[in-house]
Each structure stands twice: as structure tokens, then as C-alpha cells.
Amino acid sequence: MTRARVVLAALVLLLFASSAHAADKAVVTWHPSKPRIGDVAWLLVKDVAEAATVEGSVDGKPLTFFPYAGGHAALFGIDLEMKPGTHAWRVGVVEPGREPRSAQGSVKIVRRDFHVERLTVPNTMVDLDPETERRAVAEGKQLAALYRTITPERMWRGKFTAPVGTNGTGKGFGARRIINGQPRSPHSGSDFSAPKGTPVVAANAGKVALVAEFFFPGRLVILDHGLGLYTAYFHLDTTAVNEGERVERGQTLGTVGATGRATGPHLHFGAQVAGARIDPTTLLGLALID
Ligand SMILES: [Zn+2]
């Protein structure tokens, strides 16, 4: 090799090294890699110190990260009415003593077909008088505002547990509902049939965010698990917890009933992540446990 060639090779190497450095990429994995509508998915940003600041978004909607497995993870809820197909995500990492890192890409959201469910309920539960209509709308807004509130502390740990100890999983998540012949909003939870009086337990640790009696949900308990994750328990006959109370996974919240708009005793179990309505039964299989 001539001297000029050696110098050139060294320069190329140097350029290569510095450009690789400038493009220092964060390593991000999605779980599952192709989530479905209604799933609770999660992203892991690998090799990030606990003290680092990690931020990111999907479709411009912010994610909330927490230290996990030598990196930082965030839940991403895929709302039951999100469009299937590719959605853009990005992540940024600022870590003391290291160059800032970032990554971006797209995730493919797989479609899921929901069945159509025809229900017949008393007309007073569908054709509301103006006062009841106002009440139901106000209650809906109160719930939506609560679900958008992000408590910065992560309270959930380990595996999620089924909210009632019956055989079989919940049913009907995402069903496009036709009630008394009129199309209504899709079913945002999963129904567990169980006899009246069956204990209903907390799916994981959290804080009681709301205990109320609302028109459609009936007697209800909502748990805040932190970082934007909430679980909801509707149509209860009785409640056994108070707002603000901390609860452990498996702790009794109340009993199964048929309060509100219910065709019979059952638990309506719901879950949201940053306002996205997810299939709560996918929480039970969440592979992110510690
Ligand atoms: Zn339901």
C-alpha cells in the first residue's frame, strides 16, 4: 500500500467511526412485534441506565417509560378503534455521561374482527330523557378525564390476575353493539359472567381512583395502576374500598351485581392505557413482569 492509500484508509475509518457515533441508535424492541387492535403492547429501549430520561411517542401520542430489565419500557395501548396498518414511533434517550440516542420506525398493527352483538334492554336504558342524557354524558366525560390523568408512579408489579374467580375468560371486547335495533358505541370491556355476590378482586396493585354509581356502568370501582394504566369494574352489587385507598393485587373490591345497564349479573372489566381502550384480558397475558 502506498502512503497515500494508508492515509485514505485511515480517513475512511475515522469518518466511519465518527458517523457511527453521530448516529448512535437506541435499540428498541416491540412486544409483541405485531400487536393487534385492542392489545396492550410494550416497547423496550435496551441498555439504558435507570437515571436516564427516556421519552417517545407513537403517532405523536406520548409514551410513559419506566426502568425495566436494564433498559426502559413503556406500555402502548392499541385502542379498539385505532386503524390497522403501520404507525410511526420514535424514542429519545438522554443519559448522563453518554451521547443522546434516538430511534424511530414503524409498527404494524394487525386488524382484528369484532362480532356484532344485538341486545335488547328496557327502552328507558336507551332512549334517555334529557336529564338522564345530561347525567350520562357528564359521567362519560368524568371517566374520560380520569383515564387521561397520568400518575407518575408505577404501582403495578408482576402478573395481572383475573378479576373474578370463575372458569372461562371474559367475553365481548370490541363487539359492535346494536341495542334495541340502534347502533351504539363498541363494547370497551370484557364481560365475566358470575353469580351475584361473587367477589371481584383487583387485577393488580394500585390506588382506588373512583368509587361511584353511574347510569350505564352502575356501581363501579376504578383503579389507577400508575403511568396511565387504569382498570375498571362495573355493575357491582356492593363495593368494599374507598377512593384514595391503596390496594394489592387480589384484594376484594366488591361483589358482582347487575347495577346500571346490565342484562343480568356479570362483571364488566375494562382497562385503558393513556386513554386507549384495550382488551383487559390481554393484560392477563402481559409478558412484562417483575
Ligand atoms: Zn360489558
PDB file of C-alpha atoms and ligand atoms in Angstrom:
ATOM      1  CA  MET A   1       0.000   0.000   0.000  1.00  0.00           C
ATOM      2  CA  THR A   2       1.232   3.470  -0.807  1.00  0.00           C
ATOM      3  CA  ARG A   3       1.443   6.031   1.917  1.00  0.00           C
ATOM      4  CA  ALA A   4      -1.447   7.975   0.296  1.00  0.00           C
ATOM      5  CA  ARG A   5      -3.603   4.874   0.376  1.00  0.00           C
ATOM      6  CA  VAL A   6      -2.860   4.242   4.032  1.00  0.00           C
ATOM      7  CA  VAL A   7      -3.832   7.822   4.860  1.00  0.00           C
ATOM      8  CA  LEU A   8      -7.034   7.460   2.825  1.00  0.00           C
ATOM      9  CA  ALA A   9      -7.927   4.181   4.542  1.00  0.00           C
ATOM     10  CA  ALA A  10      -7.335   5.786   7.939  1.00  0.00           C
ATOM     11  CA  LEU A  11      -9.536   8.743   6.954  1.00  0.00           C
ATOM     12  CA  VAL A  12     -12.333   6.450   5.783  1.00  0.00           C
ATOM     13  CA  LEU A  13     -12.130   4.528   9.036  1.00  0.00           C
ATOM     14  CA  LEU A  14     -12.216   7.732  11.013  1.00  0.00           C
ATOM     15  CA  LEU A  15     -15.229   9.014   9.064  1.00  0.00           C
ATOM     16  CA  PHE A  16     -16.980   5.707   9.501  1.00  0.00           C
ATOM     17  CA  ALA A  17     -16.350   5.672  13.229  1.00  0.00           C
ATOM     18  CA  SER A  18     -17.487   9.262  13.729  1.00  0.00           C
ATOM     19  CA  SER A  19     -20.613   8.858  11.617  1.00  0.00           C
ATOM     20  CA  ALA A  20     -21.487   5.675  13.509  1.00  0.00           C
ATOM     21  CA  HIS A  21     -21.024   7.672  16.687  1.00  0.00           C
ATOM     22  CA  ALA A  22     -23.181  10.572  15.474  1.00  0.00           C
ATOM     23  CA  ALA A  23     -25.933   8.140  14.545  1.00  0.00           C
ATOM     24  CA  ASP A  24     -25.777   6.415  17.929  1.00  0.00           C
ATOM     25  CA  LYS A  25     -29.006   4.495  17.838  1.00  0.00           C
ATOM     26  CA  ALA A  26     -31.169   3.415  20.699  1.00  0.00           C
ATOM     27  CA  VAL A  27     -32.106  -0.246  20.425  1.00  0.00           C
ATOM     28  CA  VAL A  28     -35.879  -0.690  20.650  1.00  0.00           C
ATOM     29  CA  THR A  29     -37.907  -3.889  20.589  1.00  0.00           C
ATOM     30  CA  TRP A  30     -41.697  -4.230  20.404  1.00  0.00           C
ATOM     31  CA  HIS A  31     -43.635  -6.916  22.299  1.00  0.00           C
ATOM     32  CA  PRO A  32     -45.446  -8.484  20.580  1.00  0.00           C
ATOM     33  CA  SER A  33     -43.686  -7.487  17.348  1.00  0.00           C
ATOM     34  CA  LYS A  34     -47.021  -7.260  15.503  1.00  0.00           C
ATOM     35  CA  PRO A  35     -49.638  -6.237  18.051  1.00  0.00           C
ATOM     36  CA  ARG A  36     -53.342  -6.498  17.307  1.00  0.00           C
ATOM     37  CA  ILE A  37     -56.109  -3.964  17.796  1.00  0.00           C
ATOM     38  CA  GLY A  38     -57.063  -3.976  21.487  1.00  0.00           C
ATOM     39  CA  ASP A  39     -53.720  -5.372  22.674  1.00  0.00           C
ATOM     40  CA  VAL A  40     -51.581  -3.931  25.379  1.00  0.00           C
ATOM     41  CA  ALA A  41     -48.160  -3.882  23.697  1.00  0.00           C
ATOM     42  CA  TRP A  42     -44.888  -2.666  25.177  1.00  0.00           C
ATOM     43  CA  LEU A  43     -41.620  -1.300  23.909  1.00  0.00           C
ATOM     44  CA  LEU A  44     -38.254  -1.917  25.490  1.00  0.00           C
ATOM     45  CA  VAL A  45     -35.382   0.515  25.000  1.00  0.00           C
ATOM     46  CA  LYS A  46     -32.333  -1.623  25.767  1.00  0.00           C
ATOM     47  CA  ASP A  47     -29.167  -0.692  27.653  1.00  0.00           C
ATOM     48  CA  VAL A  48     -30.361   2.480  29.362  1.00  0.00           C
ATOM     49  CA  ALA A  49     -29.362   3.472  32.897  1.00  0.00           C
ATOM     50  CA  GLU A  50     -32.113   3.865  35.466  1.00  0.00           C
ATOM     51  CA  ALA A  51     -31.256   7.568  35.847  1.00  0.00           C
ATOM     52  CA  ALA A  52     -31.672   8.267  32.112  1.00  0.00           C
ATOM     53  CA  THR A  53     -34.565  10.248  30.685  1.00  0.00           C
ATOM     54  CA  VAL A  54     -36.452   8.341  28.005  1.00  0.00           C
ATOM     55  CA  GLU A  55     -39.262   9.855  26.014  1.00  0.00           C
ATOM     56  CA  GLY A  56     -41.073   8.758  22.908  1.00  0.00           C
ATOM     57  CA  SER A  57     -44.339   8.616  21.036  1.00  0.00           C
ATOM     58  CA  VAL A  58     -46.499   6.601  18.672  1.00  0.00           C
ATOM     59  CA  ASP A  59     -48.410   8.639  16.081  1.00  0.00           C
ATOM     60  CA  GLY A  60     -47.280  11.685  18.078  1.00  0.00           C
ATOM     61  CA  LYS A  61     -49.003  10.437  21.233  1.00  0.00           C
ATOM     62  CA  PRO A  62     -46.542  10.419  24.150  1.00  0.00           C
ATOM     63  CA  LEU A  63     -45.411   7.208  25.860  1.00  0.00           C
ATOM     64  CA  THR A  64     -44.554   6.941  29.567  1.00  0.00           C
ATOM     65  CA  PHE A  65     -41.360   4.984  30.252  1.00  0.00           C
ATOM     66  CA  PHE A  66     -40.137   3.260  33.421  1.00  0.00           C
ATOM     67  CA  PRO A  67     -36.890   1.405  34.242  1.00  0.00           C
ATOM     68  CA  TYR A  68     -37.153  -2.267  33.310  1.00  0.00           C
ATOM     69  CA  ALA A  69     -34.706  -5.146  32.659  1.00  0.00           C
ATOM     70  CA  GLY A  70     -31.574  -2.997  32.244  1.00  0.00           C
ATOM     71  CA  GLY A  71     -33.431  -0.569  29.999  1.00  0.00           C
ATOM     72  CA  HIS A  72     -36.655   1.409  29.983  1.00  0.00           C
ATOM     73  CA  ALA A  73     -40.076   0.096  28.943  1.00  0.00           C
ATOM     74  CA  ALA A  74     -43.430   1.712  28.137  1.00  0.00           C
ATOM     75  CA  LEU A  75     -46.883   0.252  27.669  1.00  0.00           C
ATOM     76  CA  PHE A  76     -48.705   1.114  24.483  1.00  0.00           C
ATOM     77  CA  GLY A  77     -52.456   0.535  24.406  1.00  0.00           C
ATOM     78  CA  ILE A  78     -53.972  -0.089  20.995  1.00  0.00           C
ATOM     79  CA  ASP A  79     -57.418   1.448  21.120  1.00  0.00           C
ATOM     80  CA  LEU A  80     -60.242  -0.726  19.839  1.00  0.00           C
ATOM     81  CA  GLU A  81     -60.979   1.867  17.135  1.00  0.00           C
ATOM     82  CA  MET A  82     -57.353   2.505  16.077  1.00  0.00           C
ATOM     83  CA  LYS A  83     -56.716   1.974  12.346  1.00  0.00           C
ATOM     84  CA  PRO A  84     -54.833  -1.228  11.479  1.00  0.00           C
ATOM     85  CA  GLY A  85     -51.641  -0.812   9.418  1.00  0.00           C
ATOM     86  CA  THR A  86     -48.325   0.939  10.016  1.00  0.00           C
ATOM     87  CA  HIS A  87     -47.945   3.602  12.678  1.00  0.00           C
ATOM     88  CA  ALA A  88     -44.811   5.692  13.226  1.00  0.00           C
ATOM     89  CA  TRP A  89     -42.963   5.669  16.539  1.00  0.00           C
ATOM     90  CA  ARG A  90     -39.906   7.466  17.885  1.00  0.00           C
ATOM     91  CA  VAL A  91     -37.813   7.271  21.034  1.00  0.00           C
ATOM     92  CA  GLY A  92     -35.181   9.585  22.525  1.00  0.00           C
ATOM     93  CA  VAL A  93     -32.720   8.808  25.333  1.00  0.00           C
ATOM     94  CA  VAL A  94     -30.743  11.335  27.343  1.00  0.00           C
ATOM     95  CA  GLU A  95     -28.315   9.651  29.685  1.00  0.00           C
ATOM     96  CA  PRO A  96     -25.669  11.258  31.907  1.00  0.00           C
ATOM     97  CA  GLY A  97     -22.173  10.668  30.504  1.00  0.00           C
ATOM     98  CA  ARG A  98     -23.347   9.403  27.081  1.00  0.00           C
ATOM     99  CA  GLU A  99     -24.278  10.928  23.752  1.00  0.00           C
ATOM    100  CA  PRO A 100     -28.032  11.371  23.329  1.00  0.00           C
ATOM    101  CA  ARG A 101     -29.510   8.441  21.436  1.00  0.00           C
ATOM    102  CA  SER A 102     -32.657   8.115  19.389  1.00  0.00           C
ATOM    103  CA  ALA A 103     -34.512   5.661  17.231  1.00  0.00           C
ATOM    104  CA  GLN A 104     -37.558   5.694  15.039  1.00  0.00           C
ATOM    105  CA  GLY A 105     -39.519   3.266  12.991  1.00  0.00           C
ATOM    106  CA  SER A 106     -42.971   1.960  12.393  1.00  0.00           C
ATOM    107  CA  VAL A 107     -45.030  -0.740  13.983  1.00  0.00           C
ATOM    108  CA  LYS A 108     -47.597  -2.801  12.134  1.00  0.00           C
ATOM    109  CA  ILE A 109     -50.915  -3.006  13.940  1.00  0.00           C
ATOM    110  CA  VAL A 110     -52.797  -6.107  12.928  1.00  0.00           C
ATOM    111  CA  ARG A 111     -56.539  -5.914  12.337  1.00  0.00           C
ATOM    112  CA  ARG A 112     -58.966  -7.871  14.419  1.00  0.00           C
ATOM    113  CA  ASP A 113     -62.561  -8.540  13.506  1.00  0.00           C
ATOM    114  CA  PHE A 114     -65.161  -7.970  16.148  1.00  0.00           C
ATOM    115  CA  HIS A 115     -68.546  -9.550  16.031  1.00  0.00           C
ATOM    116  CA  VAL A 116     -71.799  -7.667  16.032  1.00  0.00           C
ATOM    117  CA  GLU A 117     -73.852  -8.106  19.159  1.00  0.00           C
ATOM    118  CA  ARG A 118     -77.591  -7.462  19.269  1.00  0.00           C
ATOM    119  CA  LEU A 119     -79.008  -6.682  22.682  1.00  0.00           C
ATOM    120  CA  THR A 120     -82.443  -5.900  23.964  1.00  0.00           C
ATOM    121  CA  VAL A 121     -82.675  -3.803  27.111  1.00  0.00           C
ATOM    122  CA  PRO A 122     -85.534  -1.768  28.602  1.00  0.00           C
ATOM    123  CA  ASN A 123     -86.189   1.312  26.423  1.00  0.00           C
ATOM    124  CA  THR A 124     -85.529   3.578  29.417  1.00  0.00           C
ATOM    125  CA  MET A 125     -81.878   2.444  29.185  1.00  0.00           C
ATOM    126  CA  VAL A 126     -81.598   3.545  25.535  1.00  0.00           C
ATOM    127  CA  ASP A 127     -83.972   6.421  24.909  1.00  0.00           C
ATOM    128  CA  LEU A 128     -82.932   8.661  27.752  1.00  0.00           C
ATOM    129  CA  ASP A 129     -84.919  11.637  28.972  1.00  0.00           C
ATOM    130  CA  PRO A 130     -82.937  14.914  28.663  1.00  0.00           C
ATOM    131  CA  GLU A 131     -81.924  14.970  32.329  1.00  0.00           C
ATOM    132  CA  THR A 132     -80.656  11.370  32.295  1.00  0.00           C
ATOM    133  CA  GLU A 133     -78.920  12.041  28.970  1.00  0.00           C
ATOM    134  CA  ARG A 134     -77.088  15.006  30.532  1.00  0.00           C
ATOM    135  CA  ARG A 135     -76.129  12.855  33.518  1.00  0.00           C
ATOM    136  CA  ALA A 136     -74.790  10.021  31.331  1.00  0.00           C
ATOM    137  CA  VAL A 137     -72.789  12.456  29.170  1.00  0.00           C
ATOM    138  CA  ALA A 138     -71.294  14.180  32.248  1.00  0.00           C
ATOM    139  CA  GLU A 139     -70.350  10.808  33.747  1.00  0.00           C
ATOM    140  CA  GLY A 140     -68.742   9.737  30.478  1.00  0.00           C
ATOM    141  CA  LYS A 141     -66.683  12.950  30.428  1.00  0.00           C
ATOM    142  CA  GLN A 142     -65.627  12.436  34.051  1.00  0.00           C
ATOM    143  CA  LEU A 143     -64.389   8.919  33.236  1.00  0.00           C
ATOM    144  CA  ALA A 144     -62.565  10.093  30.084  1.00  0.00           C
ATOM    145  CA  ALA A 145     -60.800  12.860  32.060  1.00  0.00           C
ATOM    146  CA  LEU A 146     -59.785  10.358  34.742  1.00  0.00           C
ATOM    147  CA  TYR A 147     -58.355   7.909  32.166  1.00  0.00           C
ATOM    148  CA  ARG A 148     -56.263  10.698  30.632  1.00  0.00           C
ATOM    149  CA  THR A 149     -54.696  11.541  34.018  1.00  0.00           C
ATOM    150  CA  ILE A 150     -51.202  10.075  34.203  1.00  0.00           C
ATOM    151  CA  THR A 151     -49.951   9.361  37.734  1.00  0.00           C
ATOM    152  CA  PRO A 152     -46.129   9.372  37.554  1.00  0.00           C
ATOM    153  CA  GLU A 153     -45.689   6.428  39.946  1.00  0.00           C
ATOM    154  CA  ARG A 154     -45.755   2.829  38.702  1.00  0.00           C
ATOM    155  CA  MET A 155     -47.849   0.857  41.211  1.00  0.00           C
ATOM    156  CA  TRP A 156     -48.428  -2.408  39.308  1.00  0.00           C
ATOM    157  CA  ARG A 157     -45.966  -5.268  39.598  1.00  0.00           C
ATOM    158  CA  GLY A 158     -45.857  -8.850  38.385  1.00  0.00           C
ATOM    159  CA  LYS A 159     -48.629 -10.805  36.748  1.00  0.00           C
ATOM    160  CA  PHE A 160     -52.174  -9.488  36.418  1.00  0.00           C
ATOM    161  CA  THR A 161     -54.908 -11.636  37.899  1.00  0.00           C
ATOM    162  CA  ALA A 162     -58.453 -12.295  36.634  1.00  0.00           C
ATOM    163  CA  PRO A 163     -60.949 -10.067  38.474  1.00  0.00           C
ATOM    164  CA  VAL A 164     -63.361 -12.900  39.270  1.00  0.00           C
ATOM    165  CA  GLY A 165     -62.511 -16.461  40.182  1.00  0.00           C
ATOM    166  CA  THR A 166     -64.848 -18.057  37.639  1.00  0.00           C
ATOM    167  CA  ASN A 167     -63.893 -20.514  34.936  1.00  0.00           C
ATOM    168  CA  GLY A 168     -63.525 -19.082  31.467  1.00  0.00           C
ATOM    169  CA  THR A 169     -62.280 -15.752  30.240  1.00  0.00           C
ATOM    170  CA  GLY A 170     -64.188 -12.562  29.711  1.00  0.00           C
ATOM    171  CA  LYS A 171     -66.217 -12.098  26.548  1.00  0.00           C
ATOM    172  CA  GLY A 172     -67.368  -9.489  24.117  1.00  0.00           C
ATOM    173  CA  PHE A 173     -64.486  -6.998  23.951  1.00  0.00           C
ATOM    174  CA  GLY A 174     -64.859  -4.706  20.936  1.00  0.00           C
ATOM    175  CA  ALA A 175     -68.275  -6.025  19.945  1.00  0.00           C
ATOM    176  CA  ARG A 176     -70.076  -3.576  17.689  1.00  0.00           C
ATOM    177  CA  ARG A 177     -73.319  -3.241  19.558  1.00  0.00           C
ATOM    178  CA  ILE A 178     -76.810  -2.849  18.263  1.00  0.00           C
ATOM    179  CA  ILE A 179     -79.029  -2.102  21.207  1.00  0.00           C
ATOM    180  CA  ASN A 180     -82.789  -2.297  20.629  1.00  0.00           C
ATOM    181  CA  GLY A 181     -82.088  -2.023  16.906  1.00  0.00           C
ATOM    182  CA  GLN A 182     -79.833   1.070  17.124  1.00  0.00           C
ATOM    183  CA  PRO A 183     -76.029   1.002  16.538  1.00  0.00           C
ATOM    184  CA  ARG A 184     -74.173   2.115  19.710  1.00  0.00           C
ATOM    185  CA  SER A 185     -70.539   2.573  20.730  1.00  0.00           C
ATOM    186  CA  PRO A 186     -68.449  -0.608  20.661  1.00  0.00           C
ATOM    187  CA  HIS A 187     -68.140  -2.623  23.861  1.00  0.00           C
ATOM    188  CA  SER A 188     -64.966  -1.349  25.529  1.00  0.00           C
ATOM    189  CA  GLY A 189     -64.568  -4.078  28.136  1.00  0.00           C
ATOM    190  CA  SER A 190     -64.797  -7.781  28.660  1.00  0.00           C
ATOM    191  CA  ASP A 191     -67.742  -9.379  30.444  1.00  0.00           C
ATOM    192  CA  PHE A 192     -67.243 -12.111  33.029  1.00  0.00           C
ATOM    193  CA  SER A 193     -70.452 -13.873  33.933  1.00  0.00           C
ATOM    194  CA  ALA A 194     -70.652 -14.831  37.582  1.00  0.00           C
ATOM    195  CA  PRO A 195     -73.440 -15.126  40.145  1.00  0.00           C
ATOM    196  CA  LYS A 196     -74.473 -12.051  42.085  1.00  0.00           C
ATOM    197  CA  GLY A 197     -72.318 -11.734  45.207  1.00  0.00           C
ATOM    198  CA  THR A 198     -69.165 -13.280  43.689  1.00  0.00           C
ATOM    199  CA  PRO A 199     -66.124 -11.366  44.984  1.00  0.00           C
ATOM    200  CA  VAL A 200     -64.449  -9.025  42.484  1.00  0.00           C
ATOM    201  CA  VAL A 201     -60.719  -8.542  43.036  1.00  0.00           C
ATOM    202  CA  ALA A 202     -58.062  -6.050  41.953  1.00  0.00           C
ATOM    203  CA  ALA A 203     -56.229  -7.223  38.813  1.00  0.00           C
ATOM    204  CA  ASN A 204     -53.019  -5.720  40.180  1.00  0.00           C
ATOM    205  CA  ALA A 205     -51.776  -3.273  42.802  1.00  0.00           C
ATOM    206  CA  GLY A 206     -52.897   0.312  42.521  1.00  0.00           C
ATOM    207  CA  LYS A 207     -54.870   3.115  44.062  1.00  0.00           C
ATOM    208  CA  VAL A 208     -58.664   3.415  44.114  1.00  0.00           C
ATOM    209  CA  ALA A 209     -59.283   6.348  41.763  1.00  0.00           C
ATOM    210  CA  LEU A 210     -63.082   6.310  41.794  1.00  0.00           C
ATOM    211  CA  VAL A 211     -65.978   4.632  43.598  1.00  0.00           C
ATOM    212  CA  ALA A 212     -69.325   5.805  42.216  1.00  0.00           C
ATOM    213  CA  GLU A 213     -72.756   4.876  40.968  1.00  0.00           C
ATOM    214  CA  PHE A 214     -73.121   5.917  37.338  1.00  0.00           C
ATOM    215  CA  PHE A 215     -76.057   5.492  34.984  1.00  0.00           C
ATOM    216  CA  PHE A 216     -74.635   2.970  32.479  1.00  0.00           C
ATOM    217  CA  PRO A 217     -71.789   1.367  34.492  1.00  0.00           C
ATOM    218  CA  GLY A 218     -73.870   1.147  37.671  1.00  0.00           C
ATOM    219  CA  ARG A 219     -71.873   0.797  40.882  1.00  0.00           C
ATOM    220  CA  LEU A 220     -68.217   0.956  39.910  1.00  0.00           C
ATOM    221  CA  VAL A 221     -64.633   0.935  41.094  1.00  0.00           C
ATOM    222  CA  ILE A 222     -61.741   2.280  39.022  1.00  0.00           C
ATOM    223  CA  LEU A 223     -58.136   1.505  39.909  1.00  0.00           C
ATOM    224  CA  ASP A 224     -55.201   3.672  38.903  1.00  0.00           C
ATOM    225  CA  HIS A 225     -52.123   1.452  38.478  1.00  0.00           C
ATOM    226  CA  GLY A 226     -49.918   4.423  37.586  1.00  0.00           C
ATOM    227  CA  LEU A 227     -48.222   5.612  34.361  1.00  0.00           C
ATOM    228  CA  GLY A 228     -51.582   5.886  32.579  1.00  0.00           C
ATOM    229  CA  LEU A 229     -52.864   2.346  33.224  1.00  0.00           C
ATOM    230  CA  TYR A 230     -56.370   2.002  34.702  1.00  0.00           C
ATOM    231  CA  THR A 231     -58.686  -0.968  35.275  1.00  0.00           C
ATOM    232  CA  ALA A 232     -62.457  -0.624  35.710  1.00  0.00           C
ATOM    233  CA  TYR A 233     -65.019  -2.851  37.416  1.00  0.00           C
ATOM    234  CA  PHE A 234     -68.680  -2.142  36.535  1.00  0.00           C
ATOM    235  CA  HIS A 235     -72.203  -3.275  37.529  1.00  0.00           C
ATOM    236  CA  LEU A 236     -71.112  -4.149  41.088  1.00  0.00           C
ATOM    237  CA  ASP A 237     -73.683  -5.082  43.689  1.00  0.00           C
ATOM    238  CA  THR A 238     -71.525  -3.843  46.583  1.00  0.00           C
ATOM    239  CA  THR A 239     -68.179  -2.062  46.924  1.00  0.00           C
ATOM    240  CA  ALA A 240     -65.570  -2.715  49.620  1.00  0.00           C
ATOM    241  CA  VAL A 241     -62.977   0.019  49.054  1.00  0.00           C
ATOM    242  CA  ASN A 242     -62.746   3.786  49.350  1.00  0.00           C
ATOM    243  CA  GLU A 243     -61.320   6.405  46.991  1.00  0.00           C
ATOM    244  CA  GLY A 244     -57.648   7.102  47.624  1.00  0.00           C
ATOM    245  CA  GLU A 245     -57.014   3.705  49.228  1.00  0.00           C
ATOM    246  CA  ARG A 246     -54.024   1.629  48.068  1.00  0.00           C
ATOM    247  CA  VAL A 247     -54.936  -1.934  47.108  1.00  0.00           C
ATOM    248  CA  GLU A 248     -52.909  -5.069  46.497  1.00  0.00           C
ATOM    249  CA  ARG A 249     -53.379  -7.497  43.620  1.00  0.00           C
ATOM    250  CA  GLY A 250     -56.205  -9.915  44.514  1.00  0.00           C
ATOM    251  CA  GLN A 251     -57.733  -7.626  47.151  1.00  0.00           C
ATOM    252  CA  THR A 252     -61.546  -7.665  47.168  1.00  0.00           C
ATOM    253  CA  LEU A 253     -63.046  -4.506  45.645  1.00  0.00           C
ATOM    254  CA  GLY A 254     -66.715  -5.511  45.884  1.00  0.00           C
ATOM    255  CA  THR A 255     -69.128  -8.109  44.551  1.00  0.00           C
ATOM    256  CA  VAL A 256     -70.687  -8.964  41.182  1.00  0.00           C
ATOM    257  CA  GLY A 257     -74.084  -7.404  40.543  1.00  0.00           C
ATOM    258  CA  ALA A 258     -76.351  -6.150  37.766  1.00  0.00           C
ATOM    259  CA  THR A 259     -76.462  -2.410  38.525  1.00  0.00           C
ATOM    260  CA  GLY A 260     -76.587   0.137  35.670  1.00  0.00           C
ATOM    261  CA  ARG A 261     -77.293  -1.093  32.133  1.00  0.00           C
ATOM    262  CA  ALA A 262     -76.836  -4.850  32.571  1.00  0.00           C
ATOM    263  CA  THR A 263     -78.903  -7.716  31.238  1.00  0.00           C
ATOM    264  CA  GLY A 264     -78.018  -9.862  34.270  1.00  0.00           C
ATOM    265  CA  PRO A 265     -75.346 -10.301  36.960  1.00  0.00           C
ATOM    266  CA  HIS A 266     -71.839 -10.069  35.470  1.00  0.00           C
ATOM    267  CA  LEU A 267     -68.642  -8.125  35.852  1.00  0.00           C
ATOM    268  CA  HIS A 268     -67.751  -5.676  33.119  1.00  0.00           C
ATOM    269  CA  PHE A 269     -63.952  -5.491  33.328  1.00  0.00           C
ATOM    270  CA  GLY A 270     -62.285  -2.678  31.407  1.00  0.00           C
ATOM    271  CA  ALA A 271     -58.749  -1.308  31.008  1.00  0.00           C
ATOM    272  CA  GLN A 272     -57.193   1.774  29.462  1.00  0.00           C
ATOM    273  CA  VAL A 273     -53.636   2.897  28.767  1.00  0.00           C
ATOM    274  CA  ALA A 274     -53.322   6.676  28.307  1.00  0.00           C
ATOM    275  CA  GLY A 275     -56.959   6.812  27.222  1.00  0.00           C
ATOM    276  CA  ALA A 276     -56.723   3.889  24.763  1.00  0.00           C
ATOM    277  CA  ARG A 277     -59.427   1.281  25.359  1.00  0.00           C
ATOM    278  CA  ILE A 278     -57.673  -2.083  25.442  1.00  0.00           C
ATOM    279  CA  ASP A 279     -58.890  -5.645  25.842  1.00  0.00           C
ATOM    280  CA  PRO A 280     -58.363  -6.133  29.596  1.00  0.00           C
ATOM    281  CA  THR A 281     -57.872  -9.857  29.151  1.00  0.00           C
ATOM    282  CA  THR A 282     -54.635  -9.123  27.223  1.00  0.00           C
ATOM    283  CA  LEU A 283     -53.282  -7.660  30.490  1.00  0.00           C
ATOM    284  CA  LEU A 284     -53.594 -11.146  31.990  1.00  0.00           C
ATOM    285  CA  GLY A 285     -51.051 -12.417  29.456  1.00  0.00           C
ATOM    286  CA  LEU A 286     -48.698  -9.436  29.663  1.00  0.00           C
ATOM    287  CA  ALA A 287     -45.146 -10.786  29.401  1.00  0.00           C
ATOM    288  CA  LEU A 288     -43.620  -7.808  31.168  1.00  0.00           C
ATOM    289  CA  ILE A 289     -43.314  -8.973  34.728  1.00  0.00           C
ATOM    290  CA  ASP A 290     -41.074  -8.037  37.615  1.00  0.00           C
TER     291      ASP A 290
HETATM  292 ZN    ZN B   1     -69.683  -5.058  29.461  1.00  0.00          ZN
END
